[in-house]
XYZ file of C-alpha atoms in Angstrom:
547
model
C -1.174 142.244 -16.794
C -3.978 141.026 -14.242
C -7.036 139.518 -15.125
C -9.634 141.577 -16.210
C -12.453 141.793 -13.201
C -15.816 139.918 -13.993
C -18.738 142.539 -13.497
C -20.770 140.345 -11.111
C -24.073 142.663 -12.053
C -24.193 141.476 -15.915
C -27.062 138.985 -15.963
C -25.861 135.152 -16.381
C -26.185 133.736 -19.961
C -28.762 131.535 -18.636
C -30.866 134.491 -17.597
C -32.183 133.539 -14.200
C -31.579 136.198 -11.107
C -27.741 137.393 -9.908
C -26.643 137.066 -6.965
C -26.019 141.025 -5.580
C -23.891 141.874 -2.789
C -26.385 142.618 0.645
C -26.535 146.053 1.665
C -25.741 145.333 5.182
C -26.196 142.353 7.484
C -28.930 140.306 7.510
C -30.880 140.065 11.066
C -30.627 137.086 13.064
C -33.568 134.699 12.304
C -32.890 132.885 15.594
C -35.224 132.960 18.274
C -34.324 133.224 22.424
C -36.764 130.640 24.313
C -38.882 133.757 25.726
C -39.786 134.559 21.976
C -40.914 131.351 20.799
C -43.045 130.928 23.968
C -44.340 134.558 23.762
C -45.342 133.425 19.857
C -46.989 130.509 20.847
C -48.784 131.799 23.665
C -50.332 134.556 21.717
C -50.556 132.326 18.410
C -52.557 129.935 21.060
C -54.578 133.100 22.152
C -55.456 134.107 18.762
C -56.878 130.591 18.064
C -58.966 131.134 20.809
C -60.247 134.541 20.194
C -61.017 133.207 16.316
C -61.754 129.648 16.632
C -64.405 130.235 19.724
C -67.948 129.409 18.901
C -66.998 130.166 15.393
C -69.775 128.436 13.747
C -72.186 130.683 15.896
C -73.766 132.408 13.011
C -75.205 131.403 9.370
C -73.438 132.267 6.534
C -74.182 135.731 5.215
C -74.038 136.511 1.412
C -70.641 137.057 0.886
C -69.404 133.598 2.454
C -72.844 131.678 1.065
C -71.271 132.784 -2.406
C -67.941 131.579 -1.586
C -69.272 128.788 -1.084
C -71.833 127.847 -3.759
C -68.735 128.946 -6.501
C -67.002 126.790 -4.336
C -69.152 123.937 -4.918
C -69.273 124.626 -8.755
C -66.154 123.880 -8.698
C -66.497 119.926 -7.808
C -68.801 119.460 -11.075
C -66.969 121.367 -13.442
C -63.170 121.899 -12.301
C -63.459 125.953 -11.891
C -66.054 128.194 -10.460
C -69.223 128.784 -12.283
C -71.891 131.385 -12.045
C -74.999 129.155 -11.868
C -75.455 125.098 -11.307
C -78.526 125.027 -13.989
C -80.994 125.663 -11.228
C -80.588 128.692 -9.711
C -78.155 131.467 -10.432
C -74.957 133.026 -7.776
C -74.868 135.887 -9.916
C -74.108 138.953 -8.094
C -74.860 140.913 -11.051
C -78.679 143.108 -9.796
C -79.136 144.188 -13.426
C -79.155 140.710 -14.746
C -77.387 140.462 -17.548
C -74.597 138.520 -15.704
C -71.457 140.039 -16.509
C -69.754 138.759 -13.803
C -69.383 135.071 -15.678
C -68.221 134.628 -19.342
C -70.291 132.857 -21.852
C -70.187 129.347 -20.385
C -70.684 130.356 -17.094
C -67.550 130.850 -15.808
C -66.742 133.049 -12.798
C -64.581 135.884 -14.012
C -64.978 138.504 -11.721
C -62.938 137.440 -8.565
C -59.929 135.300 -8.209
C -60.407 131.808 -7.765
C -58.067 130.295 -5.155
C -60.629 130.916 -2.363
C -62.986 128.682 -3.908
C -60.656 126.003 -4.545
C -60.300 125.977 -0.592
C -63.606 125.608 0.225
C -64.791 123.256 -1.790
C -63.765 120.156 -0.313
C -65.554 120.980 2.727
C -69.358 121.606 0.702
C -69.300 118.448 0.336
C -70.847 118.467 4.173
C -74.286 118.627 5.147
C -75.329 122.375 4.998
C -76.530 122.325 8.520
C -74.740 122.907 11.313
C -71.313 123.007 9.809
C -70.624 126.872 9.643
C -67.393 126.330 11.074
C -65.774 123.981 9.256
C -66.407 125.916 6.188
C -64.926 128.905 8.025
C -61.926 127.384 9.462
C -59.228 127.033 6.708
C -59.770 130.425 6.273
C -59.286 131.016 10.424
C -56.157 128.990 10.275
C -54.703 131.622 7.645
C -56.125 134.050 10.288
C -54.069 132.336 13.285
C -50.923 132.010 10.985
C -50.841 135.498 10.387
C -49.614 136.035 14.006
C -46.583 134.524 13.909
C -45.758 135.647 10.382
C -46.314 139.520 12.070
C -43.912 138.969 14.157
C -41.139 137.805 12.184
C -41.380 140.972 10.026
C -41.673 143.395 12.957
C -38.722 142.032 14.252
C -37.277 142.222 11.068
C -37.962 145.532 10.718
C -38.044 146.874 14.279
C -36.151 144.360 16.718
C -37.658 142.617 19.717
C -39.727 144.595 21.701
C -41.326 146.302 18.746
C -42.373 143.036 17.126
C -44.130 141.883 20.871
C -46.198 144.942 20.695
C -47.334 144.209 16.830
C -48.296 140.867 17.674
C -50.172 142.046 20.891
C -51.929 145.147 18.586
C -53.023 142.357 15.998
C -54.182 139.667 18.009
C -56.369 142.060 19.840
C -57.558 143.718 16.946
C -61.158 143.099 16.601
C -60.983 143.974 12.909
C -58.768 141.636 12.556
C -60.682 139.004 14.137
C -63.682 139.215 12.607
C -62.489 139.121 9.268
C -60.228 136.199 9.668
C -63.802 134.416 11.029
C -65.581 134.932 7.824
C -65.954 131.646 4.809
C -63.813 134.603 2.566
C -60.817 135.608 1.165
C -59.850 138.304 4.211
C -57.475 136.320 6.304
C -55.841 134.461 3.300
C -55.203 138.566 1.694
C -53.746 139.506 5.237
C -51.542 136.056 5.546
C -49.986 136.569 1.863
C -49.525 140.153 1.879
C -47.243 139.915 5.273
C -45.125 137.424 3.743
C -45.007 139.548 0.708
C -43.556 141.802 2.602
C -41.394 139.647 4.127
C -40.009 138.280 1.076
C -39.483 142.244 -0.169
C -37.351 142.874 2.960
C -35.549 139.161 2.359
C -34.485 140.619 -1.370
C -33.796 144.267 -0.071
C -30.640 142.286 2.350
C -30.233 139.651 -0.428
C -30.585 136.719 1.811
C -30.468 133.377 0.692
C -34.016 131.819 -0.658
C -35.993 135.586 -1.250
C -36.574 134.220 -4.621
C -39.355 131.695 -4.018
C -40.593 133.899 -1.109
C -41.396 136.961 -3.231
C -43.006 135.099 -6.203
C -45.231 132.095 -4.700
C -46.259 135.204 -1.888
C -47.472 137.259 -4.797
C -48.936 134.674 -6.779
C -50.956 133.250 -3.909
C -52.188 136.832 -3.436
C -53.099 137.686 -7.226
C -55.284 134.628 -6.808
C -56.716 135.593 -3.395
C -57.281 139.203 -4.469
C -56.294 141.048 -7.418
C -56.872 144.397 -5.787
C -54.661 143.859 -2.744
C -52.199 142.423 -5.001
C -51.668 145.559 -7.337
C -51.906 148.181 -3.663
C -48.920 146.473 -2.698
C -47.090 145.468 -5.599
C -47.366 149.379 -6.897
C -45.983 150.196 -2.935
C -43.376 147.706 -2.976
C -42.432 149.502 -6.307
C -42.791 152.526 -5.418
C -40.155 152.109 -2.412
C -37.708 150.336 -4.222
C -37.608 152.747 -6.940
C -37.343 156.146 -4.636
C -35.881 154.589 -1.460
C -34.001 151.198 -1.955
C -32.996 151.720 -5.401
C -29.816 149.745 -6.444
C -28.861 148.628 -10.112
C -27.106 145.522 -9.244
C -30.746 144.411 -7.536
C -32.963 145.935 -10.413
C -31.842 143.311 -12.600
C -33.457 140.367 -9.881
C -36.689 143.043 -9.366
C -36.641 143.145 -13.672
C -37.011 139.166 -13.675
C -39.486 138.797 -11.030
C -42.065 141.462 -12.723
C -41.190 139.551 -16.223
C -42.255 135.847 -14.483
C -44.975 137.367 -12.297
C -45.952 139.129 -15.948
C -46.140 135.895 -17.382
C -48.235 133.703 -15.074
C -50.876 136.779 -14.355
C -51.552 138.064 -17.898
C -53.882 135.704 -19.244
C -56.022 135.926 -15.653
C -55.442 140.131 -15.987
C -57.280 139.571 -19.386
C -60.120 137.341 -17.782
C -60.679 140.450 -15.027
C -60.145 143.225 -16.913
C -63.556 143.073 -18.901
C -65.411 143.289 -15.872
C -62.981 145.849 -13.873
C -62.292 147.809 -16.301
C -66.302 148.831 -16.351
C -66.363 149.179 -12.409
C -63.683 151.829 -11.869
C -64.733 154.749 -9.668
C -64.617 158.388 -11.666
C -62.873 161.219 -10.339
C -65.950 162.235 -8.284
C -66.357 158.416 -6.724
C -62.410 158.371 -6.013
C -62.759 161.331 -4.016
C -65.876 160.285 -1.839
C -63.797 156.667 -1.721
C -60.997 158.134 -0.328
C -62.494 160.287 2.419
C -64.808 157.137 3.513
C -62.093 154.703 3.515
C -59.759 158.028 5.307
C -62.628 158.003 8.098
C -62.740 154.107 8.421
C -59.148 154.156 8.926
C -59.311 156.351 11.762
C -62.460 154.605 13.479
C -61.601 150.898 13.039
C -57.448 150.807 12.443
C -55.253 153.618 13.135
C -57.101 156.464 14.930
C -55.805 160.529 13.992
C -55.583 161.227 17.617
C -53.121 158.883 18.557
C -50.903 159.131 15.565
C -50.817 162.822 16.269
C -49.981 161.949 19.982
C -47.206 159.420 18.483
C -45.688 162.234 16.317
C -45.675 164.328 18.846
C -43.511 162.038 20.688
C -40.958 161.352 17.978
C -40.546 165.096 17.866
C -40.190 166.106 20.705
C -37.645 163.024 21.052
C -35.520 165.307 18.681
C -33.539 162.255 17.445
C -32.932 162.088 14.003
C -34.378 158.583 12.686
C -32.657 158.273 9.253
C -31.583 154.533 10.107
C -33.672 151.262 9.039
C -36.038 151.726 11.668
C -36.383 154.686 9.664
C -36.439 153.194 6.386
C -39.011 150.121 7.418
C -41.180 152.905 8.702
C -41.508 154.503 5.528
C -42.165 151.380 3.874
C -45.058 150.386 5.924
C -46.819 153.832 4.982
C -46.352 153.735 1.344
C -47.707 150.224 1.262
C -50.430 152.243 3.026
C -50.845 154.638 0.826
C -50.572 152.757 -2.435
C -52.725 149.990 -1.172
C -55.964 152.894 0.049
C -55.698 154.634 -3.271
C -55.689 150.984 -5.275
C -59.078 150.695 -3.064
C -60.500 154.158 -3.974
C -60.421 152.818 -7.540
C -63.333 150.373 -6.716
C -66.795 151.391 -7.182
C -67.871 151.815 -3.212
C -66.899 151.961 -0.175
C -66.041 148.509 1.858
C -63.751 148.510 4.575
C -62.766 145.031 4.023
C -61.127 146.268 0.609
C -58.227 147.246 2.884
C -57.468 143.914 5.259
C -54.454 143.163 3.111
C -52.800 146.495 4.862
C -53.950 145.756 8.172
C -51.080 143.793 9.859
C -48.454 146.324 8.029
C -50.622 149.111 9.889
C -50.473 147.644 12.975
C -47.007 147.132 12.900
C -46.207 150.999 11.832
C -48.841 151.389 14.802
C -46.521 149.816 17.362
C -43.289 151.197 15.876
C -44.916 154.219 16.702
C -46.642 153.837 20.514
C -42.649 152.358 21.223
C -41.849 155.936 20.444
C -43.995 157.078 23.497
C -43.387 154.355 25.920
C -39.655 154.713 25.420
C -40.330 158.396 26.424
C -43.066 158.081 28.871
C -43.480 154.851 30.275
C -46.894 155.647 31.871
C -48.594 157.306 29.584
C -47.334 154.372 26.653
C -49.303 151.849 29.024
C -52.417 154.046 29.574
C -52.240 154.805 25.542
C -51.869 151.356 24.445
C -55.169 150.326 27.126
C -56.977 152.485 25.306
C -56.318 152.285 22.151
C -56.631 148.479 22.081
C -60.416 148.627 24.432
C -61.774 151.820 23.085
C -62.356 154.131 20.240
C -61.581 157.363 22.486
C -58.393 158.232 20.013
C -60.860 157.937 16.977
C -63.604 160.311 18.331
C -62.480 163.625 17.157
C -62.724 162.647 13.626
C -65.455 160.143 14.203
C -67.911 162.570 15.781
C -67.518 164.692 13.437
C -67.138 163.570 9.429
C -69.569 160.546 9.032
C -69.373 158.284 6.025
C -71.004 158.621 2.997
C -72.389 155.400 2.687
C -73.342 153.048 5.533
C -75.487 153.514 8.507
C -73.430 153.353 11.955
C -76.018 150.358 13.023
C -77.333 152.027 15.894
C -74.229 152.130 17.399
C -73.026 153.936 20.220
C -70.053 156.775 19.845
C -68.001 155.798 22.516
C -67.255 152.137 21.856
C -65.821 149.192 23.993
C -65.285 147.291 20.969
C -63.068 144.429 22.439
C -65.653 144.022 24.977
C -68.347 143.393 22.908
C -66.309 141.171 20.646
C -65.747 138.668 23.720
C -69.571 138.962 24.481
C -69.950 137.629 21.317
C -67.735 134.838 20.832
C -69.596 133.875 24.331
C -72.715 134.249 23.222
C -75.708 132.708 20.951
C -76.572 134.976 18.059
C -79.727 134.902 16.336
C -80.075 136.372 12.983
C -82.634 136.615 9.924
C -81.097 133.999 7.740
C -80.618 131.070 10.613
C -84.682 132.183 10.917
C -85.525 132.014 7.274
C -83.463 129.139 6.737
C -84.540 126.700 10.069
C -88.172 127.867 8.757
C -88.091 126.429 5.577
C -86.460 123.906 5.953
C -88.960 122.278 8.146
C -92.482 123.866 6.134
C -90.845 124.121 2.512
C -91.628 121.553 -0.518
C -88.952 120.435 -2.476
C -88.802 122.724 -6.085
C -90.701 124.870 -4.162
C -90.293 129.070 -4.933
C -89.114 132.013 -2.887
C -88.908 135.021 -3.819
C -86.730 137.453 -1.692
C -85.202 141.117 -2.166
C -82.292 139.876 -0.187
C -80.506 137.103 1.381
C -81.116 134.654 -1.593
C -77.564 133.746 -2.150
C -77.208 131.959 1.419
C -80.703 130.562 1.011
C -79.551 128.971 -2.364
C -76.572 127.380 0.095
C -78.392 125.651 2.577
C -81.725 125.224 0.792
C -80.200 123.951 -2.957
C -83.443 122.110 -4.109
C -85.467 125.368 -3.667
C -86.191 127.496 -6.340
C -84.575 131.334 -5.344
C -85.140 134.020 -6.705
C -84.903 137.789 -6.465
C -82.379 139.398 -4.618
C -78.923 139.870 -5.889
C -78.836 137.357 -8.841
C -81.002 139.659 -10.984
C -83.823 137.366 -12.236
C -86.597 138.530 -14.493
C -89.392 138.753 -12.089
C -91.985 138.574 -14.329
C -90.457 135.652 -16.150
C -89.865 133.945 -13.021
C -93.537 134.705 -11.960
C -91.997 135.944 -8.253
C -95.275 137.269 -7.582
C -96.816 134.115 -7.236
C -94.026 132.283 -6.031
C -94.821 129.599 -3.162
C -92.799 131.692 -0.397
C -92.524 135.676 -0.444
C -90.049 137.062 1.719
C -90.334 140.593 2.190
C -87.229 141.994 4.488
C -87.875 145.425 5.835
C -83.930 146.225 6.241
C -82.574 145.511 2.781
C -79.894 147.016 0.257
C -80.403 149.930 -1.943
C -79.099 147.958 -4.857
C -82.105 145.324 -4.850
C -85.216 147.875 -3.219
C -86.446 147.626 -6.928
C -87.134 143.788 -5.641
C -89.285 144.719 -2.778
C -90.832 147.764 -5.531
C -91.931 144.753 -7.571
C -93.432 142.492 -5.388
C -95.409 144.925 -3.490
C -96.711 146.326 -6.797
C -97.228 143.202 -8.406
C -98.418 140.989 -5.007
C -102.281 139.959 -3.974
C -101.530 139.973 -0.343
C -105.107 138.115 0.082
C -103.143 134.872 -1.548
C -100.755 134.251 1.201
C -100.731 134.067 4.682
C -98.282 135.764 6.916
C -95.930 134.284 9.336
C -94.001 136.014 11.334
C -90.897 134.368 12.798
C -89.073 135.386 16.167
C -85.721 136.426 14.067
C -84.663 140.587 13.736
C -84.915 141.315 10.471
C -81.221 143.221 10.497
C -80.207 142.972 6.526
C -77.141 140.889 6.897
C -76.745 137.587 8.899
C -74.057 139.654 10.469
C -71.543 141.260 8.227
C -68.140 141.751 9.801
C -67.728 145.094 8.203
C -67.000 147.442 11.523
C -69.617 149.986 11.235
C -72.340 147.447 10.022
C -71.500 144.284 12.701
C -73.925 143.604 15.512
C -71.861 141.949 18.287
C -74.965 140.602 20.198
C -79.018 139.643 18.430
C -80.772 143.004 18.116
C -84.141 143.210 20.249
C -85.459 146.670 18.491
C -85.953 145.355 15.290
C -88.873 144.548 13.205
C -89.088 140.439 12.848
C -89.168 138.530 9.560
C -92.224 138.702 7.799
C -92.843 135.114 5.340
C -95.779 135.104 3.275
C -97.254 131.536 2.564
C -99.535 130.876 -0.043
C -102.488 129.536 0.726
């Protein structure tokens, strides 16, 4: 009698991963010479776009407190919420959840901050850029990473037209220009991906790509990370499902398990209080619905692109197909992982936006296979305009945020080189150049909002106010040496303004006013709330000096 056959899917005694037998070929990694020029050409043109004048605005809040945890982080070896003199707490009520009992920072993951803080060891003045350049490298990297899995997914031509769609993407430029985690969500989330698709065609090495992808990402954003690990579930389980590979997916989610759990617990106090209810889900979802549409993936031209592919009357059942689908349940799993948060922010969904793009040029290749004009007058104005996004746009407005003034029809790539070109002038490089030259040393300012970059480039002032949550009264803020009073500010921190216009003798202090708009953010790079050049209708900063 023969030799019984081994059954190759019984895990090895050992228990590390099996080796499976590939569905099907694995694609060529090899590159022609036109490729790897074309990459590097628009790799070099991406660096342009993101690099240029990048240190052309102060830090707003969000990248100030990236970089004052940062900081923390030299003098005590992880993030904390407060250096003993003022606080980063981003906690308005004030009983600072958002750090444990010895201060520690356990709202956000932590790996951003590690990469900062070398560089705050720099003067705070004039060295925006630096500061926001690791983060624009990740940005930069992303490019050719997006074209690697496009051409993984959807061959040559496809993967030219990603990489053209993302590089000109002003969403995606302004976030990977920003001292935050954005770019370093998008960069680890494509080779997630990547590594996904590696495992689906069991090629050599997936192993390392899949795990150090997701555990780079846990640490970038938590959020992100469970969108797309729930998608990348969610696929393999209805649409790649195999039981010789389940065993490698079922050791994966048991290591993955094991290094996240004890940082799960750490977040889990916090985000298990913020989680939208039913109502706040639905209001998420239609926001984040209509910022899809105006800033990413606009209704009218995916209706145009479906009515392409069906009028094409080809069945599409092969991997094209089947990558297709994948891209729109990462989608999907990764916007209703976002509607779980507590507000709209269309930043919440930058892991998502190269996978988008790419579904975006699988589907344009649809028409321009078709109709070869019409692809080239679609894709012009899709990439300069917001035409496809007006229908929706004019019509269902978002819940939350003001348009800034705006106008409805939009030449946003336009504006985004004006900028980059461009000096920008905004409330906090005012406030900031002000003080810096009239303000004593332990001196206090109090300020409804815009304290956390002020605490960055002015550390031996006394802030407070603002989004830290102080006890005004116990902090005296209305006598404090400087008053700022902003006439633009949040909703969450009016009750600061409230208080020191109840509580302030206006005949104590003098008032300066300084020729800076008074716009609430330094400039945000959230789509509907970024100014691409200084505003001139504005009210200017108003600083009260006492006498």
């Amino acid at each position: 009698m023969g030799k019984k056959r081994q059954n190759t899917s019984q895990a090895k005694p050992s228990g590390q991963p099996v080796q499976v037998t590939a569905p099907g070929p694995a694609i060529s990694v090899r590159l022609t010479k036109g490729e790897r020029i074309f990459i590097w050409g628009m790799t070099i043109l991406a660096a342009f776009l993101i690099l240029c004048n990048l240190g052309n605005t102060y830090l707003w809040s969000d990248e100030a407190h990236t970089a004052l945890l940062g900081k923390t982080i030299l003098s005590h070896g992880v993030p904390k919420g407060t250096d003993g003199f003022n606080s980063y707490s981003v906690d308005p009520s004030g009983s600072n959840s958002d750090m444990d009992k010895s201060g520690t920072w356990i709202v956000t993951p932590w790996l951003p901050y590690y990469l900062v803080a070398p560089l705050t060891l720099l003067p705070t003045q004039d060295t925006e850029w630096l500061l926001r350049l690791p983060f624009a490298l990740f940005g930069i990297f992303t490019v050719p990473l997006v074209y690697f899995l496009s051409r993984r997914f959807f061959g040559r031509e496809t993967a030219i037209v990603s990489v053209v769609f993302l590089v000109l993407c002003v969403p995606f430029l302004l976030y990977s220009r920003q001292c935050r985690y954005y770019s370093m969500a998008m960069f680890f989330s494509v080779w997630l991906v990547l590594g996904y698709d590696k495992f689906l065609k069991n090629e050599k090495g997936w192993l390392p790509h899949v795990f150090l992808s997701q555990l780079f990402l846990f640490h970038t954003n938590y959020m992100i990370w469970a969108g797309l690990g729930a998608g990348i579930a969610l696929h393999f389980f209805l649409m790649a499902f195999d039981k010789k590979r389940l065993e490698n997916a079922f050791f994966v989610a048991v290591y993955a398990a094991f290094f996240h759990l004890p940082w799960i617990f750490m977040f889990a106090t916090k985000a298990s209080r913020d989680v939208a209810s039913a109502g706040k889900f639905a209001e998420n979802l239609r926001n984040f619905l209509i910022g899809i549409n105006n800033h990413l993936l606009p209704l009218g031209f995916l209706l145009t692109a479906l009515t392409f592919v069906w009028f094409s009357r080809k069945k599409s059942s092969g991997p094209p197909a089947k990558s297709a689908a994948l891209l729109a349940i990462l989608m999907a799993t990764n916007l209703a992982a976002v509607c779980f948060s507590t507000g709209y922010f269309f930043r919440y969904l930058v892991g998502v936006i190269p996978a988008v793009l790419i579904l975006a040029a699988f589907l344009w290749m649809k028409i321009f296979k078709r109709q070869k004009a019409a692809g080239i007058i679609i894709a012009a104005l899709l990439i300069g305009t917001n035409l496809f996004a007006l229908p929706v746009e004019s019509f269902f407005k978002l819940t939350v945020w003001d348009d800034g003034g705006q106008p409805l029809f939009r030449f946003q790539l336009w504006n985004y080189l004006y900028e980059i070109t461009h000096e920008y002038r905004g409330p906090i490089r005012g406030i900031v150049d002000y003080l810096r030259i009239n303000a004593r040393d332990g001196q206090k300012v109090a300020i409804p909002y815009g304290d956390l970059p002020l605490k960055y480039y002015l550390p031996k002032l006394r802030i407070v106010g603002g989004m830290t949550g102080e006890n005004l009264t116990k902090e005296a803020a209305a006598e404090a040496d400087w008053i700022i009073l902003r006439h633009y500010t949040m909703l969450a921190v009016k009750e600061v303004s409230d208080y020191i216009l109840a509580n302030v003798n206006m005949d104590d202090y003098e008032k300066v006013e300084i020729d800076f708009p008074d716009y609430t953010f330094e400039n945000i790079p959230e789509p509907e709330m970024h100014l691409f050049r200084t505003a001139t209708d504005m009210q200017k900063v108003l600083i009260l000096k006492k006498r």
